[in-house]
Structures are given as C-alpha cells and as structure tokens.
Short mmCIF file of C-alpha atoms in Angstrom, two decimals:
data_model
loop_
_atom_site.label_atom_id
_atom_site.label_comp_id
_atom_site.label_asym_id
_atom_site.label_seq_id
_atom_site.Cartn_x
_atom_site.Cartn_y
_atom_site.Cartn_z
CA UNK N 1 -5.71 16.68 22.91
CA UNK N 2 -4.40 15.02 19.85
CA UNK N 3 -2.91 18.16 17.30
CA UNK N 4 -1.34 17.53 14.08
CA UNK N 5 2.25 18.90 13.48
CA UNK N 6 2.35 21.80 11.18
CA UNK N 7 5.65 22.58 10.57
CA UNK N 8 7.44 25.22 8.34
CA UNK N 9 7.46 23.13 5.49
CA UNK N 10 4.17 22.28 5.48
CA UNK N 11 3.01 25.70 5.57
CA UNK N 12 5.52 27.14 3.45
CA UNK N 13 3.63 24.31 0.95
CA UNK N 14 7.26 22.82 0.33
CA UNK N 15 8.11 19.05 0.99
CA UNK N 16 10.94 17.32 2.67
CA UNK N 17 13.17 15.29 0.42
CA UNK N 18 11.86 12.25 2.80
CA UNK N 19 8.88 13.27 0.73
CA UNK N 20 9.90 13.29 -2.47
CA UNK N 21 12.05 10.18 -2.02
CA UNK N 22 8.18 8.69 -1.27
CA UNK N 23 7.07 10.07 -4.40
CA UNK N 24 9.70 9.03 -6.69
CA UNK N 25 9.87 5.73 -5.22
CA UNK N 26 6.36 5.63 -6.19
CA UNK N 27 6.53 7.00 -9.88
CA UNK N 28 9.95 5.88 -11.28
CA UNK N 29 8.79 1.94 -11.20
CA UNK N 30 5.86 3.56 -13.38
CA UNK N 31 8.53 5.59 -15.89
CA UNK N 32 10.52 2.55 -16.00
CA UNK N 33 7.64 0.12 -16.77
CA UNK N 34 6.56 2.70 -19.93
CA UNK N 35 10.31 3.13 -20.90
CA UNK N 36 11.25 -0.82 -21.04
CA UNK N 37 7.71 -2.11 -22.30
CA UNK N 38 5.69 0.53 -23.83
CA UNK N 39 5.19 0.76 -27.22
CA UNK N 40 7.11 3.95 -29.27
CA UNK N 41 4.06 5.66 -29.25
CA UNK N 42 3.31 6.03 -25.70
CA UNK N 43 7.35 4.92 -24.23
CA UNK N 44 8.28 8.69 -25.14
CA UNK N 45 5.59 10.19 -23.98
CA UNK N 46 4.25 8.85 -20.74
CA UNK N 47 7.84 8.27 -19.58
CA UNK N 48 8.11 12.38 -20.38
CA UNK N 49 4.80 13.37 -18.43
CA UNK N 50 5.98 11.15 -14.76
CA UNK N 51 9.50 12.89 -15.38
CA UNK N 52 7.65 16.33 -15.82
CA UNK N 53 5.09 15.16 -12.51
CA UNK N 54 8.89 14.50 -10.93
CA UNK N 55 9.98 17.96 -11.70
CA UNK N 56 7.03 19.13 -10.69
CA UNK N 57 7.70 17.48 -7.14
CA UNK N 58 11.33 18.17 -6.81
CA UNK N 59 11.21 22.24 -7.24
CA UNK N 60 9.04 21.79 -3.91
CA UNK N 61 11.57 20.39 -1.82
CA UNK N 62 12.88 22.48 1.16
CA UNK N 63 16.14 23.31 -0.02
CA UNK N 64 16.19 24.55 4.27
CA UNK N 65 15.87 20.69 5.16
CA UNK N 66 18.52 18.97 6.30
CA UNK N 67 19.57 16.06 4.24
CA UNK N 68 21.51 13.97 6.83
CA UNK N 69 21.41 11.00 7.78
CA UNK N 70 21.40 10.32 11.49
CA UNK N 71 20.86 7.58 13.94
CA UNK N 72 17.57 7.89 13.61
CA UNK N 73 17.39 6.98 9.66
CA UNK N 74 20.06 4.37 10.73
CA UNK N 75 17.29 2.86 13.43
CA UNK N 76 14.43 3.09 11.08
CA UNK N 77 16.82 1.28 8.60
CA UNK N 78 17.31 -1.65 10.49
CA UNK N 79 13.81 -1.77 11.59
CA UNK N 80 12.66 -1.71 8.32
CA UNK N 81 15.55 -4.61 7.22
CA UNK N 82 14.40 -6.69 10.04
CA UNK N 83 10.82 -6.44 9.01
CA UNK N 84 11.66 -7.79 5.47
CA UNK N 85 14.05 -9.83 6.85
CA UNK N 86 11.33 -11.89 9.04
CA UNK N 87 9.00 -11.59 5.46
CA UNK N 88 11.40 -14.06 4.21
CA UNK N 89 12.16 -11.17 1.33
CA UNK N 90 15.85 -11.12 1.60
CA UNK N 91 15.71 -15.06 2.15
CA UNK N 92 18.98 -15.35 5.02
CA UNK N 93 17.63 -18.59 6.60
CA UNK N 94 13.70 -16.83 6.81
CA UNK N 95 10.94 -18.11 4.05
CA UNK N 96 8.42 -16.36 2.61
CA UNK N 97 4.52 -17.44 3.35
CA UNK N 98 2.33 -19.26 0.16
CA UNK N 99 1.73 -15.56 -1.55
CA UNK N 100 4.71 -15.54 -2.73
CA UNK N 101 4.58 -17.82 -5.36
CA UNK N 102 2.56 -15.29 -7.05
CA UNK N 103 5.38 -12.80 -6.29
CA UNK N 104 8.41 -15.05 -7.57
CA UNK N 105 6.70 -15.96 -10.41
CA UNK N 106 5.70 -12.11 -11.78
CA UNK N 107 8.91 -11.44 -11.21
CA UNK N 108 10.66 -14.51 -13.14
CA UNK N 109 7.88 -13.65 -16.31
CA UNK N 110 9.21 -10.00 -16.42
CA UNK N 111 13.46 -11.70 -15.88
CA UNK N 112 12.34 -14.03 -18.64
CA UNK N 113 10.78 -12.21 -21.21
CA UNK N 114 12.19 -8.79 -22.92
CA UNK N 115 8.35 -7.78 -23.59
CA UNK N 116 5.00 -8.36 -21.45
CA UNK N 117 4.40 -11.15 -24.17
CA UNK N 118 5.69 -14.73 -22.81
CA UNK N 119 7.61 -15.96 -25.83
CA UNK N 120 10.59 -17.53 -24.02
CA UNK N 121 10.84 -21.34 -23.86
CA UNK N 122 8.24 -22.66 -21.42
CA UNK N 123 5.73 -19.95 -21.89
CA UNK N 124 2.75 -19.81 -24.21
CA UNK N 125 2.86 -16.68 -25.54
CA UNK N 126 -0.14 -14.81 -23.40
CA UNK N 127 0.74 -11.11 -22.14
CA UNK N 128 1.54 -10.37 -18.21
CA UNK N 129 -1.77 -8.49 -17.29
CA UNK N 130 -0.78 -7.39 -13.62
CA UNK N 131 -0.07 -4.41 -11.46
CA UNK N 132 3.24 -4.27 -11.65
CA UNK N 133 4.43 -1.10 -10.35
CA UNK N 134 6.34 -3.33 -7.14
CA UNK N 135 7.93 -5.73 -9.39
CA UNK N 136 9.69 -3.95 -12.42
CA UNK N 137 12.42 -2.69 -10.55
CA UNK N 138 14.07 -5.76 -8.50
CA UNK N 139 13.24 -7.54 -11.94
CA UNK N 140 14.67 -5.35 -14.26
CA UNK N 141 17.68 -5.01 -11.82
CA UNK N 142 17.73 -9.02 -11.61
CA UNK N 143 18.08 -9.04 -15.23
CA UNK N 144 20.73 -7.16 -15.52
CA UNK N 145 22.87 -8.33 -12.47
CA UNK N 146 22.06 -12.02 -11.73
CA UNK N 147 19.19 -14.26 -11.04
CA UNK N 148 21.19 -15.18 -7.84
CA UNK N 149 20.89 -11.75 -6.73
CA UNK N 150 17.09 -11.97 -6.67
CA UNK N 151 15.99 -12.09 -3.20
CA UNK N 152 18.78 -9.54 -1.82
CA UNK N 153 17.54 -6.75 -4.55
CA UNK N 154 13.74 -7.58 -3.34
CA UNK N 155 14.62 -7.82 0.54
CA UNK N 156 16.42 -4.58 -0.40
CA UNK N 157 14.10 -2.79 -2.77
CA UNK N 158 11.26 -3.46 -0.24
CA UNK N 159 13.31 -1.90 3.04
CA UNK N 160 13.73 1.53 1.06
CA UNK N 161 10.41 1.84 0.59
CA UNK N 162 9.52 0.56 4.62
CA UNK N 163 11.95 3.05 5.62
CA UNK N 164 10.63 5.75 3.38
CA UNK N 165 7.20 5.25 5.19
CA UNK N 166 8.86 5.68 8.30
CA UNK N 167 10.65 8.42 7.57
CA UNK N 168 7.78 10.52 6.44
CA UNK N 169 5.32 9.41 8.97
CA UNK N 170 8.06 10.42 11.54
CA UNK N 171 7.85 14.25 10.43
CA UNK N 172 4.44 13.90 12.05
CA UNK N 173 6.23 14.73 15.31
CA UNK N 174 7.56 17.45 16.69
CA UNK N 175 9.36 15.27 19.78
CA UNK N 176 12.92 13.41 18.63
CA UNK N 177 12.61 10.82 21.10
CA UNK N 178 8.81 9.71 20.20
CA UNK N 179 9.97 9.22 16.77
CA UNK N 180 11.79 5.79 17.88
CA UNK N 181 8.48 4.50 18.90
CA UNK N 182 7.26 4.75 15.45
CA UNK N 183 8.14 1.10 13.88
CA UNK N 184 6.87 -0.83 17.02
CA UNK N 185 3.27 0.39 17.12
CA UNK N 186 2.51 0.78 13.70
CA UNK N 187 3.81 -2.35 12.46
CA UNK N 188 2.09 -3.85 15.43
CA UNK N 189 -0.98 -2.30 14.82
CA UNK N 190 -4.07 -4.51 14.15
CA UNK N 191 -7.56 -5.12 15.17
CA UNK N 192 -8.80 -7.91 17.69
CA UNK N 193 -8.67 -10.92 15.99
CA UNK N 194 -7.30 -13.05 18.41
CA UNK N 195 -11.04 -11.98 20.25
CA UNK N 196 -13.02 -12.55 16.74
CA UNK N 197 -11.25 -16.20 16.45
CA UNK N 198 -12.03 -16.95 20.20
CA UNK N 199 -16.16 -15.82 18.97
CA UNK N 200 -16.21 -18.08 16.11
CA UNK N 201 -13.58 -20.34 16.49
CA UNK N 202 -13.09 -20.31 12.22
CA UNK N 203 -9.83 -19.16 10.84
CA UNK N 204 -8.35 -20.06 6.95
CA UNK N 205 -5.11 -19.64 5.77
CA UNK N 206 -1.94 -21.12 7.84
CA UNK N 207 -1.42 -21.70 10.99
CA UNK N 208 -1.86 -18.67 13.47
CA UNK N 209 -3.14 -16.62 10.96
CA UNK N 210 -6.05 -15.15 12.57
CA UNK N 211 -7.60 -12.48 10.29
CA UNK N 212 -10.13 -14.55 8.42
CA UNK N 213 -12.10 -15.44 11.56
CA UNK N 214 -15.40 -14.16 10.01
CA UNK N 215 -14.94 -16.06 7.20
CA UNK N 216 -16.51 -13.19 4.79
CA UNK N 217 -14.03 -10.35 4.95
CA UNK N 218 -10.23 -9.31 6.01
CA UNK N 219 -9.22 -6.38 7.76
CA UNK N 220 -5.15 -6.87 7.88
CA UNK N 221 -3.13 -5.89 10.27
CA UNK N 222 0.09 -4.05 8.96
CA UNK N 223 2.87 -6.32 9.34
CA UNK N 224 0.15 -9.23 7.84
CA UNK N 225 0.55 -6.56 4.77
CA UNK N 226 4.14 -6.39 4.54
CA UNK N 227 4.19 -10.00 4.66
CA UNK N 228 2.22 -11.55 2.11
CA UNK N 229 1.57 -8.33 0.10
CA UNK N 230 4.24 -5.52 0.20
CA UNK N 231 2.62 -3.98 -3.12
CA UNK N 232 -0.24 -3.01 -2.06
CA UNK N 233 0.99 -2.95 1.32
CA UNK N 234 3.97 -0.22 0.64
CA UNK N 235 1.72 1.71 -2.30
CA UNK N 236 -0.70 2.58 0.54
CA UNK N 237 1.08 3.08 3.22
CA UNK N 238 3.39 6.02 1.56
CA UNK N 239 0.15 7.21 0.00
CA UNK N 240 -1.35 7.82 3.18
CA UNK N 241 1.83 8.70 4.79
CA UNK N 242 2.14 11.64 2.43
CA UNK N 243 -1.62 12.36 2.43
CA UNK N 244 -1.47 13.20 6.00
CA UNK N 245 1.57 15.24 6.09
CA UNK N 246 0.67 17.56 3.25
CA UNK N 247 -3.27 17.78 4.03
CA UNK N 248 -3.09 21.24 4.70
CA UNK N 249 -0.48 22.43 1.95
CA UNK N 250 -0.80 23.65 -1.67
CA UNK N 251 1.93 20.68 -2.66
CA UNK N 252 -1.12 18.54 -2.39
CA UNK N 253 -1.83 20.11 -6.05
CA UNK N 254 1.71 18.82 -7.56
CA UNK N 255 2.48 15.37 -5.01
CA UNK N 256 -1.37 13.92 -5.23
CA UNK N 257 -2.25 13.69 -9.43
CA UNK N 258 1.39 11.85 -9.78
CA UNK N 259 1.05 9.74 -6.65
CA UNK N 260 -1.94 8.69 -7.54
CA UNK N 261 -1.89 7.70 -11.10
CA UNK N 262 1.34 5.79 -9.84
CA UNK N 263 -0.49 3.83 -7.38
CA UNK N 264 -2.85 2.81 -10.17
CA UNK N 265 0.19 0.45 -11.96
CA UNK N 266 1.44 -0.47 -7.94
CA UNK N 267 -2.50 -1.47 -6.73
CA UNK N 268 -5.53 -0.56 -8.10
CA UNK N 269 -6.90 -1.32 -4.86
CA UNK N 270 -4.95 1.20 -2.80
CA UNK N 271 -5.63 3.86 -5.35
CA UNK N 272 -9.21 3.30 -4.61
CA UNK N 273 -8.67 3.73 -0.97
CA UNK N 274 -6.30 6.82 -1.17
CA UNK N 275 -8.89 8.82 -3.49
CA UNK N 276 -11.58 10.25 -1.05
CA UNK N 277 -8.31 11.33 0.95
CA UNK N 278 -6.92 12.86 -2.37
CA UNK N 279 -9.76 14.15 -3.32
CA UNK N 280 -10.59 16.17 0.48
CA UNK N 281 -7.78 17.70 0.48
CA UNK N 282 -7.51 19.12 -3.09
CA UNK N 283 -10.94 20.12 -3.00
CA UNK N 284 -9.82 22.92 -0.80
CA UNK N 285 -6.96 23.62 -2.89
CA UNK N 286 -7.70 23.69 -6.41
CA UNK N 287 -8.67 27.28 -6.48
CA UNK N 288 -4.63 28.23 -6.18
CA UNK N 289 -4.06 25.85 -8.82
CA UNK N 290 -1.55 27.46 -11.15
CA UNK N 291 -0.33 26.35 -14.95
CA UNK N 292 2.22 23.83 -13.80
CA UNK N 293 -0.33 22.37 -11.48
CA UNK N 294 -3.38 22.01 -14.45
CA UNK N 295 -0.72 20.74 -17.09
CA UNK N 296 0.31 18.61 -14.94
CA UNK N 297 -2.91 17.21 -13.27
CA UNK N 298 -4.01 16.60 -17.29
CA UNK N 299 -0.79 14.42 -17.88
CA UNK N 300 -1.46 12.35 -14.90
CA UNK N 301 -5.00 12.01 -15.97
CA UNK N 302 -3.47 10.53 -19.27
CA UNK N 303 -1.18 8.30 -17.47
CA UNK N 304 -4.05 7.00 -15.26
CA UNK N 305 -6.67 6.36 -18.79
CA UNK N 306 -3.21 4.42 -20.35
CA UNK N 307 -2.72 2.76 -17.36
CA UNK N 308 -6.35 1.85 -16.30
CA UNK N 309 -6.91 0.44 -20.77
CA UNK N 310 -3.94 -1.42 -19.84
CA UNK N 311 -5.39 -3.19 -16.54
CA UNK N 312 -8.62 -3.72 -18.42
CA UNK N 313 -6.90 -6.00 -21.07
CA UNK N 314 -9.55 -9.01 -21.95
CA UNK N 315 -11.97 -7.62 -19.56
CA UNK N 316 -11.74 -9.33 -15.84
CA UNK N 317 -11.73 -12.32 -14.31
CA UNK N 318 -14.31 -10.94 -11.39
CA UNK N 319 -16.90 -9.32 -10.85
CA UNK N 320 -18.22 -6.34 -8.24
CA UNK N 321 -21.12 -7.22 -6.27
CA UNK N 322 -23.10 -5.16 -3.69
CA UNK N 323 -24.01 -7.42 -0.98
CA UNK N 324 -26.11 -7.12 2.28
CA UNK N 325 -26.77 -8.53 5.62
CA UNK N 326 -30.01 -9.05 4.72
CA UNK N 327 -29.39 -11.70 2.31
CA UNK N 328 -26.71 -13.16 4.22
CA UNK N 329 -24.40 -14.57 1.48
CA UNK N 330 -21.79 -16.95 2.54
CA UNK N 331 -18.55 -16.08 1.02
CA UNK N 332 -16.62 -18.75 2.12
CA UNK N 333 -16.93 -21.39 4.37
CA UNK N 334 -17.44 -19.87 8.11
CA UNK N 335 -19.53 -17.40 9.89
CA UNK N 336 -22.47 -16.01 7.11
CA UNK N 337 -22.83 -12.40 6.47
CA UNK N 338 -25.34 -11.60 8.91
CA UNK N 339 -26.20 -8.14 11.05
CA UNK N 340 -25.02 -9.49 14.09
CA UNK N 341 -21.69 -10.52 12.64
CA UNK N 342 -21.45 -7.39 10.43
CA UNK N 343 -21.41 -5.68 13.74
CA UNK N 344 -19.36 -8.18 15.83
CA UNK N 345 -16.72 -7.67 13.08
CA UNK N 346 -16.84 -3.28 13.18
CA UNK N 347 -16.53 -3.68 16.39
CA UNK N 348 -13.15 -6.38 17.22
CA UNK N 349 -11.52 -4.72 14.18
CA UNK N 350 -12.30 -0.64 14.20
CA UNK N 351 -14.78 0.54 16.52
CA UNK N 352 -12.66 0.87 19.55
CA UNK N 353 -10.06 2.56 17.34
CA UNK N 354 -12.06 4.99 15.84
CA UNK N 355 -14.11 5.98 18.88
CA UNK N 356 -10.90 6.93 20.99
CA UNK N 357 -9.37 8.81 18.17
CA UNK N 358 -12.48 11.07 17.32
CA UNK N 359 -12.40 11.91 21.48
CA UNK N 360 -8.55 12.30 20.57
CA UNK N 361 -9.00 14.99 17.95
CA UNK N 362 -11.82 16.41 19.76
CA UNK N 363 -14.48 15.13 16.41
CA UNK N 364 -12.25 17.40 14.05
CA UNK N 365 -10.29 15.38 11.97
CA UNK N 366 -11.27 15.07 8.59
CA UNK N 367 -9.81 12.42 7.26
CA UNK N 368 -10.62 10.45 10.55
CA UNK N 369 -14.20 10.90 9.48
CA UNK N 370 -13.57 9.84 5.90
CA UNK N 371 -12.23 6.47 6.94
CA UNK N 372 -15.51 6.01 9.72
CA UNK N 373 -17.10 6.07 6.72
CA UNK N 374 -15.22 4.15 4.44
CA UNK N 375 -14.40 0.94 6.73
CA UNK N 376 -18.26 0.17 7.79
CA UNK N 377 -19.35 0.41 4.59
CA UNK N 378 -16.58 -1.34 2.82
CA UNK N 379 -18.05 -4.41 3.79
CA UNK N 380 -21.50 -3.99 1.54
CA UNK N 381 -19.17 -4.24 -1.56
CA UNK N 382 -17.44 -7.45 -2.79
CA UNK N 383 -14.74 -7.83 -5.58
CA UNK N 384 -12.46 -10.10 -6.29
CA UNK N 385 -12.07 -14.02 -5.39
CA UNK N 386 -10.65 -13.73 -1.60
CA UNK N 387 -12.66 -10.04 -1.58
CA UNK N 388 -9.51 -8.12 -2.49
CA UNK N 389 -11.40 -4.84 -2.65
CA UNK N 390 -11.85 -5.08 1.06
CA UNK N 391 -8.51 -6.98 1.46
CA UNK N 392 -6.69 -4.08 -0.20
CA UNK N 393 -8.87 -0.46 -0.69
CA UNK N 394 -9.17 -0.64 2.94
CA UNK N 395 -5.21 -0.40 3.76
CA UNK N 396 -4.76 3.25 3.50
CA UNK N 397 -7.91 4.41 6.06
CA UNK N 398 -6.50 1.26 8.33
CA UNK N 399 -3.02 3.34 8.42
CA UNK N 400 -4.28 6.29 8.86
CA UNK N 401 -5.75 4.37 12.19
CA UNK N 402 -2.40 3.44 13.13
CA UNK N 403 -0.55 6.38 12.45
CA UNK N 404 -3.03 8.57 14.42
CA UNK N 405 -2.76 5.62 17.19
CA UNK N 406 0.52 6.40 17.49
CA UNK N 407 0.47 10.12 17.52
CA UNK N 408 -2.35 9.81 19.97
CA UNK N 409 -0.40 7.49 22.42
CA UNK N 410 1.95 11.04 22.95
CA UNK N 411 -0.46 13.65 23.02
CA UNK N 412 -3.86 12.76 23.94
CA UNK N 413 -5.17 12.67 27.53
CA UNK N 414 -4.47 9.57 29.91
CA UNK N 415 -7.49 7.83 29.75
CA UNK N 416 -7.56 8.17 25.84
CA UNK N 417 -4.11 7.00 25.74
CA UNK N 418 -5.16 3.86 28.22
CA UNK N 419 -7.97 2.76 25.72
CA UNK N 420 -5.42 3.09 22.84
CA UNK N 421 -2.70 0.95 24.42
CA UNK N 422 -5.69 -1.51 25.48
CA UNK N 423 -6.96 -1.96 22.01
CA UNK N 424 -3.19 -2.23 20.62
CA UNK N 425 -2.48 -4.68 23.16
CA UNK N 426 -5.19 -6.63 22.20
CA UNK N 427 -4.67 -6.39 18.23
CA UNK N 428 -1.03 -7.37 18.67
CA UNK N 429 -1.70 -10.79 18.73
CA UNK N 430 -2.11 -10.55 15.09
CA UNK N 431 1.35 -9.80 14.34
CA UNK N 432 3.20 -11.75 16.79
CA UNK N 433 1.54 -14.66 15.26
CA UNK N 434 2.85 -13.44 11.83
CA UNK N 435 6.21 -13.26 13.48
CA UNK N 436 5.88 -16.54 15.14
CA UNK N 437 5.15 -18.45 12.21
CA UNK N 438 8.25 -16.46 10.03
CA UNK N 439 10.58 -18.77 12.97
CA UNK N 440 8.83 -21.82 12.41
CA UNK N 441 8.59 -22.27 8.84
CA UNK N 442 11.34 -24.71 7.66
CA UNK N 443 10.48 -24.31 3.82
CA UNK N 444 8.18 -21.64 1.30
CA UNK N 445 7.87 -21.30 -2.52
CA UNK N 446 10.53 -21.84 -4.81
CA UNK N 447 12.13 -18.85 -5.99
CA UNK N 448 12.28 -19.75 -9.52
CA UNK N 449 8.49 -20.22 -9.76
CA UNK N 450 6.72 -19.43 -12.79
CA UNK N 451 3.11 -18.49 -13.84
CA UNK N 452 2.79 -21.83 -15.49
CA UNK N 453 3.81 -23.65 -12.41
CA UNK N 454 1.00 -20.81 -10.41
CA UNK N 455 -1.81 -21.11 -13.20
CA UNK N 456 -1.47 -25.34 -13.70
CA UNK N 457 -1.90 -25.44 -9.64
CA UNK N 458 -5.43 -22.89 -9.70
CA UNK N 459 -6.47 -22.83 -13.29
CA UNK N 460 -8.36 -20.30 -12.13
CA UNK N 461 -6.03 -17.60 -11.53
CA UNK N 462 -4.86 -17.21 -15.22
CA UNK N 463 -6.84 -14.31 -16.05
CA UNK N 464 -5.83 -12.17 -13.12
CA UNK N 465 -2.32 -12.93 -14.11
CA UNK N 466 -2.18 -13.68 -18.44
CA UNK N 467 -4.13 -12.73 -21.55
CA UNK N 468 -4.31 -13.57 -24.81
CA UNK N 469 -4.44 -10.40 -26.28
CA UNK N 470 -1.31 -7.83 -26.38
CA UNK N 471 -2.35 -4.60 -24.52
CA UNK N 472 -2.50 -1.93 -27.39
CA UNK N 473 0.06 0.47 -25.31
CA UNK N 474 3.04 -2.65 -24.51
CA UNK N 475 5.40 -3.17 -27.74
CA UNK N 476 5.18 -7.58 -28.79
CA UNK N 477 8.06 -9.54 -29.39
CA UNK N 478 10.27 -8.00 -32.31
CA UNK N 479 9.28 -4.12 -32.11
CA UNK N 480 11.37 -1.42 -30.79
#
C-alpha cells in the first residue's frame, strides 16, 4: 500500500533548501512588486514583513541537506526547459498558443510604464489591475536588460520554477531511480477527454484541444496548464508540492501564511484551491505555534488584506454564481448542465483517479479526501467569463491527483497500479495533443502586444485587465 515518505527533515520540522527555493520563488516576485510599485507607505513595510516571512523560512532549512547538484537536478532541468521550450516560452522556432497575448501584453504594460498607471505614449492612463506575481520579474528584468531578451528571461524564469516543482515533489520518494519517472507522468497527467469528446463530439478552443468537451466546465490537464497559463499553473503546483511534503511538520506554521498570501498576487484562484489544504494541516499545528510563528502569521494576514484591496480595485468585472443541474444553465454553446452530464464529466475526468488512490492509501489520506470533496462540488459554483474559478481553484487538488498517481504507480499493489496506468493512458491523449499542436503551429501572438491591442480586440476584457482608478497602495506617475 501507498505510504508517504517521512523523512528526517520532515520530522525534524526543517525544510530542504529545494523547499525554500519554492518559497522564495513564490514570495520575492511579491517583495519586488511592493518595492518597485508600492506607494512609501506600504513599499517599506510590506517589502519588510515577506523579507521577515523569508527569514522566517530560511532558519528552517536543513543545514544536514546536501546542496548539490547532481544528474538528477541536471535531468529535471532539461525536462523542465523542454517543457517551456514546446510552450513556445523561450520562442527557438516554437510559438506560444492565443493566451499569450494576454501574457505579452501584461508584461509589455509593466516594461512600458515605471508605475501601474499607463502614462507612456499609446496608453490611456488606466492602472494595471492584474495578478501579477508571474510577470514582475521577467519584466522588471526585461527592463533593465533588453526588450530582445524577453522571451529567453520568460522561457527561463518559467523552467526554475518547473524544476523547483520537480525537485520538491521528488523528495516524496525514498527510491533514486523512481525519481526520473517524475516529469513524464505528472506532466502527462490528465483526465479522459479524448473519451468525453468521443460522448459529445463538442470541443472549443484550437485544434486538438480536447478539454472543453462538456462545454460548461474545464478540468486541465497539467501540461494544458503550463501551456496557456504557467501563473496559475506554477503558483499551484509548488503550493501543493510543498503542502504535501510538510503536511505532517511544524514548518507548516512558518512556509504556509507566506506561501499563501504570495499566491494571492500570483492567482487568486490557486490560493482558493490551496486553502482547505493549508488550513488541514495547520489546524493540527497551531497549538505549537510560537512568537515568530503568530508575528508572522499577522504580517501575512496584512499582506493578504493589501493585496486582496488591491485586486478589488473598481470592483469586478464578474460575478459568482451558484448553479445547479437542476436548472440546467447553458454556459456556452455545447452539452447543458444537466445530472447526467454532471456525472458523465466526474467520472471521464476524476472518478477513476480518486477511487484507485483511496484503495491506494487504504481510505487514509487526508488531503485525498479534501480534494473528493472539492472537485465534485466545484462544479455547482461559477465565476468568471470562461469559469476560471473551476479553470484555476481546481489545479492544486488536480496535482495532488497526479502526484499521488505517481507515487502510487511504485508502491501500491498490482492491480491498483494497472487501473492507474489505465486511466493515465487514457488521459494522455490530452497532452500529446498539446504537444502535437506546439509542432504544427507556424505562427502565435506578437510579442510586443499590448493591452490596447488585447482590450480593442474583446472590449470586454478591460476590466479584468485596467481601471480607472489608482489602487490606494501603488504610487501614480511622479511620486517616489
């Protein structure tokens, strides 16, 4: 049966510096983003409390651990580069898919503009309203290198943080050799859509991408992530990554309040998804809470109100509705939201997965149970235009499936580890289409997009992107 590893670390409540790298890949974007757009009154200060959260982290690091780097951080390495590489991120003869005009043009607002306030030629002075916490590194880097160097600083910004996952998720193993497995089934890891297309022969979006098949809701696979959305995508997976590992250690008490009031400024979404994780496992800590871990819980709690006021800017473009199978709402053209397709849907995307793993861990994983909650009922609640709550929140408990997949695949029973490959082999369809189209696309978005060039196209989008009012915590044109 399926056991987590437990290692010295872990119980000695320490983390790896794998771990901390996760974390301060995590929080720095956040420091930065206070630092080089926050107004005096809050640069100082917030910047001081994610250095102290830092501090916090880095006195737990096993000073025991080795530090060096060996093939294995050299394989993950180039597994991660090829990933990005086939994302059309580093660019090298590969294009990006139609979501990243949203992603060039952030990025060429923030290269533009020495403020969140668009007051260089071509822009109409509105404020970048965004989660940023992906973007203000590669752009603040661009800035101060060259715009030429754009695409190499995101390919390479993006394959720390790919490796980083895979680093950390690789502790969850006690055999050296398994470890190598670790890129090919989790980036391949994805439910059967390939079966839910073939059932109602609807998909949206380009060619061979299958995950919209039900016309009402998206459960991505996890290169389908990387691909068109490594913010949320890379937020959630290190999240989970380091939610798993230290789910039985005190650390939880320092690593979780920072990670998660980072994840607010990377993707709202995946901090909603990470939470009931979060919140599990500190539940059953906070009683050996000590005064570094309250002081800095409070400053994270800060962070997280500044951050949250700042998201909230002009209110939002979207509402959240609760929606049932009952009514059976069409969300979009295709299948209806109906009981029999609410179930058809559970079942080619989770149910398989979720059923081996619970005979896996013999019923006792906890967070296992936590996302067999989270991913049927997911579905009631809508948000967003193209149902980004479901699109995004759901990315953590979907790793988790995929991590414990793998982990499964070398120490459960046969048959368990038959019906895993099975349902992987069926999911990978997903991803090899992904892959697929990456080789046959002969052109993508231009690089130097901007949000005028987005917002003229869907006038519609503007208020998830711009608004007319200067958040109260970002400094305007002209102050210090």
């Amino acid at each position: 049966m399926l056991r987590m590893v437990r290692d010295r670390s872990i119980s000695n409540a320490t983390i790896s510096p794998f771990e901390f790298g996760a974390v301060a890949y995590l929080a720095v974007p956040v420091a930065l983003f206070f630092f080089a757009y926050g107004t005096l009154s809050v640069r100082l200060p917030l910047a001081t409390f994610i250095g102290f959260g830092l501090w916090h982290c880095w006195r737990l690091v096993d000073t025991r651990a080795s530090f060096r780097l060996g093939r294995l951080d050299a394989f993950f390495l180039a597994c991660a580069a090829g990933v990005v590489l086939l994302s059309g991120s580093f660019g090298a003869g590969f294009f990006p898919n139609s979501d990243w005009v949203k992603h060039f043009a952030v990025l060429r607002f923030l290269i533009d503009n020495s403020t969140l306030t668009g007051t260089a030629p071509g822009y109409d002075g509105a404020s970048m309203r965004y989660y940023l916490g992906w973007y203000v590194v590669p752009a603040l880097l661009t800035k101060f290198t060259s715009r030429a160097a754009l695409l190499p600083i995101v390919g390479t910004w993006t394959t720390a943080g790919l490796y980083l996952f895979f680093r950390v998720t690789a502790q969850l193993t006690e055999s050296s050799r398994w470890r190598y497995t670790l890129p090919a089934v989790v980036m391949l890891f994805s439910g059967a859509d390939a079966l839910g297309t073939s059932f109602t022969n609807f998909s949206r979006g380009p060619q061979g991408h299958l995950e919209w098949w039900s016309g009402w809701i998206q459960y991505s696979s996890m290169l389908t992530d990387i691909f068109w959305a490594p913010q949320h995508a890379l937020s959630a997976w290190l999240a989970i990554a380091l939610g798993i590992r230290l789910k039985d250690s005190r650390a939880s008490l320092a690593v979780f309040p920072l990670v998660t009031a980072s994840l607010l400024l990377w993707s709202p979404f995946s901090a909603i998804g990470i939470v009931p994780f979060y919140l599990w496992t500190l539940a059953r800590f906070v009683r050996q809470a000590n005064t570094k871990d309250i002081a800095n819980a409070i400053m994270m709690l800060v962070v997280t109100i500044v951050i949250a006021q700042y998201l909230r800017t002009g209110g939002s473009t979207a509402g959240m509705e609760f929606i049932t199978v009952f009514s059976q709402p069409c969300l979009s053209a295709g299948p209806c939201y109906s009981l029999p397709n609410y179930f058809w849907f559970l079942a080619a995307e989770v149910a398989g997965f979720l059923a081996a793993l619970h005979l896996a861990t013999r019923c006792r994983n906890a967070m296992l149970w936590i996302a067999t909650v989270l991913l049927p009922v997911m579905p009631f609640v809508k948000f967003g235009g193209a149902n980004d709550l479901n699109l995004h929140a759901t990315i953590p408990a979907l790793t988790l499936l995929a991590i414990l997949s793998w982990q499964a695949l070398y120490k459960a029973r046969q048959a368990t580890t038959f019906a895993l490959a099975c349902l992987l082999t069926m999911g990978a369809a997903t991803p090899l289409a992904e892959i697929r189209r990456s080789f046959a696309m002969t052109s993508g978005p231009p690089v130097d997009a901007t949000v005028n060039d987005l917002v003229s196209a869907l006038p519609g989008l503007r208020g998830q992107y711009l608004v007319d009012k200067t958040p109260w915590m970002v400094r305007k044109p002209g102050a210090p």
